[in-house]
CSV table of C-alpha atoms in Angstrom, one decimal:
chain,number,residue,atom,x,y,z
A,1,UNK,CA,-37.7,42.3,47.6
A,2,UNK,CA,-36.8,38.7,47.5
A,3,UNK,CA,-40.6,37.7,47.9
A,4,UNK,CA,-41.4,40.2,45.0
A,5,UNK,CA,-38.6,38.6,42.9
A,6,UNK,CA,-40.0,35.2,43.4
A,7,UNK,CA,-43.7,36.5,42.3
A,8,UNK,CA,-41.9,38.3,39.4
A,9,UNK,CA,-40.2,34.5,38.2
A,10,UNK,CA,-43.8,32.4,38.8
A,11,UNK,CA,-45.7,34.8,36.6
A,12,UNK,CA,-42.9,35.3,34.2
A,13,UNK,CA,-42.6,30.8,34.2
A,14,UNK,CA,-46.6,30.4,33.6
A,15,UNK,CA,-46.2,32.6,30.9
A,16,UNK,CA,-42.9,31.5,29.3
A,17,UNK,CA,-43.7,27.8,27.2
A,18,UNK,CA,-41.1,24.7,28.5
A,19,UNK,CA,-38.1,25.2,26.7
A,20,UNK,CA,-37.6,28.1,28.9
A,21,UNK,CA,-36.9,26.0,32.2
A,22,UNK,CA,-33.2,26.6,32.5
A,23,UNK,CA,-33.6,30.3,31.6
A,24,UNK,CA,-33.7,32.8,34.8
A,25,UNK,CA,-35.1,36.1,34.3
A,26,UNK,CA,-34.1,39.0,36.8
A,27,UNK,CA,-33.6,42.8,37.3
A,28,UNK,CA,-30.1,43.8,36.6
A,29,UNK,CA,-27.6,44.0,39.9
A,30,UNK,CA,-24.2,45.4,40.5
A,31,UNK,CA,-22.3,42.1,39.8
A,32,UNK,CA,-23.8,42.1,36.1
A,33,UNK,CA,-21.7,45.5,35.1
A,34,UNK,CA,-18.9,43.0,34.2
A,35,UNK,CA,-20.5,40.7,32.1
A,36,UNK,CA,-23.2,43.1,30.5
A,37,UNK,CA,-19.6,45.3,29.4
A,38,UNK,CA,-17.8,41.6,28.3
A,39,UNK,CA,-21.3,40.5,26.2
A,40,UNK,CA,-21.4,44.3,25.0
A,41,UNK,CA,-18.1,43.8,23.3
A,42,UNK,CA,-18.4,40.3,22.2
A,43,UNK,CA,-22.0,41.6,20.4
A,44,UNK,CA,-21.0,44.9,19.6
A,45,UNK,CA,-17.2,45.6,19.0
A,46,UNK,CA,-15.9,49.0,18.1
A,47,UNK,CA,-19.3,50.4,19.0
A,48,UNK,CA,-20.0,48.4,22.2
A,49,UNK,CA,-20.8,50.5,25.6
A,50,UNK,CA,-17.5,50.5,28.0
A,51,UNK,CA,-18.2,49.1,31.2
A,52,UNK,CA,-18.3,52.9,32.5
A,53,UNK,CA,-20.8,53.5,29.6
A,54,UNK,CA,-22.8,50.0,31.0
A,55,UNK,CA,-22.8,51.6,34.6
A,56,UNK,CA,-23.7,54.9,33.8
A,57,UNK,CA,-27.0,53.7,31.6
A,58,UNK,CA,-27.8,51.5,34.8
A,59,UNK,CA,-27.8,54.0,36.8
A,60,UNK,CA,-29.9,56.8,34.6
A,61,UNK,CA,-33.6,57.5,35.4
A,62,UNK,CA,-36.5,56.5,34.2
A,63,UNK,CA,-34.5,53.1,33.2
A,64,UNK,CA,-35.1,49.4,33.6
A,65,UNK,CA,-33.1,46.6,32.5
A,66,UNK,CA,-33.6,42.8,32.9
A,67,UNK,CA,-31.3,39.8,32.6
A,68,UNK,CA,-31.3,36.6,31.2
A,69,UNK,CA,-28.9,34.2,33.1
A,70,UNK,CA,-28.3,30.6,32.8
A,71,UNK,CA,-27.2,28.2,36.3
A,72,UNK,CA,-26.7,32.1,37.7
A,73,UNK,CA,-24.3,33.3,34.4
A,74,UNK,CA,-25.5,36.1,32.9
A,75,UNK,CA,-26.6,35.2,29.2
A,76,UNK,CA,-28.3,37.8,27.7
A,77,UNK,CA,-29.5,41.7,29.1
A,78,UNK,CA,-32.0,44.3,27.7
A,79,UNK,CA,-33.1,47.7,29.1
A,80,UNK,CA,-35.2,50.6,28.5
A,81,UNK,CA,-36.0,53.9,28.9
A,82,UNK,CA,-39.3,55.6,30.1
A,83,UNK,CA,-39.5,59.0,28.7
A,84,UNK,CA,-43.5,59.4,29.9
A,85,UNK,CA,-45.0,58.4,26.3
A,86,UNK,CA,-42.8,55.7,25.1
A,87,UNK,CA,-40.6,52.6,26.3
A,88,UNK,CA,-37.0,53.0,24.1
A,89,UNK,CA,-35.3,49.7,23.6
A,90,UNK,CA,-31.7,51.1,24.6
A,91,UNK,CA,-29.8,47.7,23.9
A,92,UNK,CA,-30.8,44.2,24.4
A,93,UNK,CA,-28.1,40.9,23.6
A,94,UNK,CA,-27.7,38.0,23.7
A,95,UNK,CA,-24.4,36.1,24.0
A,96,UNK,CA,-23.3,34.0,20.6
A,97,UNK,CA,-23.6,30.6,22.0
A,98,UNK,CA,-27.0,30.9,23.0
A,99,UNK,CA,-28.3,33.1,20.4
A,100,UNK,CA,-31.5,31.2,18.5
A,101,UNK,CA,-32.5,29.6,21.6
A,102,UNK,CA,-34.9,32.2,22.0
A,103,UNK,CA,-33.7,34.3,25.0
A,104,UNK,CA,-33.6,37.5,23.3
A,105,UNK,CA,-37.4,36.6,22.7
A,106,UNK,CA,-37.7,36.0,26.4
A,107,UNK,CA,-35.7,39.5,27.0
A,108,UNK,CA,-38.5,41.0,24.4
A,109,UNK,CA,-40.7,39.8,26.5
A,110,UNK,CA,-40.1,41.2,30.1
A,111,UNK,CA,-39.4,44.5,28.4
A,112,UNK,CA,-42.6,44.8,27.1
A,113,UNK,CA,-44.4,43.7,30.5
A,114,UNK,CA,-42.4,46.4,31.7
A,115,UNK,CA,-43.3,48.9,29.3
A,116,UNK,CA,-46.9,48.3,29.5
A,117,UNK,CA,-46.8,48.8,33.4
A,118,UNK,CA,-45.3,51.9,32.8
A,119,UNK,CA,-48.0,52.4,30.6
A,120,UNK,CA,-46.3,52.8,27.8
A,121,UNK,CA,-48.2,53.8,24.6
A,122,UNK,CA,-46.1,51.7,22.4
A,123,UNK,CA,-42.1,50.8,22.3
A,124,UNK,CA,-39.2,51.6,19.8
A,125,UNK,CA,-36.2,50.8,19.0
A,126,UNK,CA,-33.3,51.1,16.5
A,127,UNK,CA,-31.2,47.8,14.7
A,128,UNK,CA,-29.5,47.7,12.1
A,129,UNK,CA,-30.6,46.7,8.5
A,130,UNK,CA,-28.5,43.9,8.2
A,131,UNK,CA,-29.0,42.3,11.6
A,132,UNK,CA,-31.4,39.4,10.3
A,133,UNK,CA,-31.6,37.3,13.5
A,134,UNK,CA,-33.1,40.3,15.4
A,135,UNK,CA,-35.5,41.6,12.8
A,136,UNK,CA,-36.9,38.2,13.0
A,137,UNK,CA,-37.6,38.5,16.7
A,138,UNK,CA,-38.7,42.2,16.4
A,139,UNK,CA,-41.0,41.5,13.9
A,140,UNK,CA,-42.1,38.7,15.8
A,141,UNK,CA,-43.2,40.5,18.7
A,142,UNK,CA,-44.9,42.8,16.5
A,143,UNK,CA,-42.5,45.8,15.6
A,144,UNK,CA,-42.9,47.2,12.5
A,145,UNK,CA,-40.7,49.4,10.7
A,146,UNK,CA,-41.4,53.1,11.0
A,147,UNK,CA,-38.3,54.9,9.8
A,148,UNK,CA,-34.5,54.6,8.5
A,149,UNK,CA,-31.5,56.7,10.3
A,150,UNK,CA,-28.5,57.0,7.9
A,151,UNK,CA,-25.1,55.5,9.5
A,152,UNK,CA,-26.8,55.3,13.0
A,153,UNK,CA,-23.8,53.0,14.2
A,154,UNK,CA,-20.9,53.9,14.7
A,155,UNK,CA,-17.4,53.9,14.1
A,156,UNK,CA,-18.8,51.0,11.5
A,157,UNK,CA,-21.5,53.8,9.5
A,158,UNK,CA,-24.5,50.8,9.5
A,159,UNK,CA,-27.5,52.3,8.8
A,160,UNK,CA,-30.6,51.2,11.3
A,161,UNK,CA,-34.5,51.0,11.1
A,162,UNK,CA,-36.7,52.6,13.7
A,163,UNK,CA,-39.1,49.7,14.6
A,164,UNK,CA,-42.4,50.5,16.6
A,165,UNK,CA,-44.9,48.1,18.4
A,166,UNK,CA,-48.3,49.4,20.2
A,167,UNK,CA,-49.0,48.3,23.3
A,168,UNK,CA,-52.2,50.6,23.7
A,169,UNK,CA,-55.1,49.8,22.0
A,170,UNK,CA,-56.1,52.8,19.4
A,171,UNK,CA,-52.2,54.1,19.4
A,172,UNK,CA,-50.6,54.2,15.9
A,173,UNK,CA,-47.1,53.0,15.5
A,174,UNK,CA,-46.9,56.6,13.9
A,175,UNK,CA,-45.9,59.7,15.6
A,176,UNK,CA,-43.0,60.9,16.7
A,177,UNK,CA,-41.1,60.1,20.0
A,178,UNK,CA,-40.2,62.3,22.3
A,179,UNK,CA,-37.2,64.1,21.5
A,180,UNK,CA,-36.8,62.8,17.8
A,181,UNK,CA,-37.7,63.4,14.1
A,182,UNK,CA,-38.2,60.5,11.9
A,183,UNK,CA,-39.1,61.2,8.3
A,184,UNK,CA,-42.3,60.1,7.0
């Protein structure tokens, strides 16, 4: 496990450009729960996961989530879910001090690795309209928009985008996920 880890941070470092040298990437652990719930609320407020709510997604099949850490404290966290077809972005943040230093770009990044080993035929995810900093990176990595769900957050009633990037040549960002119905 450790010598798989160590593979998994030499690819992930001749990938990543310089200013990445202080940031770790790593699978999630038990010890993160904490912090992941703490960053949750800090990010999130009202509608931020409970630490229960953190440890229960963790814990769910077909799930991966990653962390970004920084001199071993965890910074930033992302995760997905699997559902056979797609790779759902389930939440991905990054703390407020180190937000614009690009580790939710780094996050974006792992995710997608992982998505595509899955083989994933493209990834989705939902943010909300006014969230500027992370369309920026979305759109970045090559999500386009694909739909709009009305007050999608909650208790706050923020509407979100559904975002779509392909990661298999020939797929469309079109089509519906599994197990939803966005309007055309």
């Amino acid at each position: 496990m450790a010598e798989d880890r160590a593979n998994k941070e030499d690819s992930l470092a001749e990938e990543l450009p310089l200013f990445y040298e202080w940031l770790n990437l790593d699978d999630v652990d038990e010890q993160d729960v904490t912090t992941i719930a703490r960053l949750e609320t800090e990010l999130f407020g009202l509608g931020a996961w409970s630490e229960a709510a953190v440890q229960q997604e963790l814990q769910a099949s077909s799930r991966y989530y990653a962390v970004a850490r920084d001199k071993k404290s965890v910074i930033g966290y992302a995760g997905i879910w699997f559902d056979g077809e797609d790779a759902q972005i389930m939440t991905i943040g990054v703390a407020s001090s180190y937000q614009g230093r690009h580790v939710g770009t780094a996050l974006m990044g792992i995710l997608t690795e992982k998505a595509r080993s899955l083989g994933a035929r493209r990834m989705l995810l939902e943010v909300a309209t006014d969230n500027e900093p992370a369309l920026a990176v979305y759109k970045s990595a090559g999500f386009e928009q694909i739909g709009l769900r009305k007050r999608y957050y909650q208790p706050e009633n923020k509407d979100a985008y559904v975002m779509a990037c392909v990661l298999r040549a020939g797929e469309s960002v079109r089509g519906n996920p599994v197990g939803f119905s966005i309007p055309e």
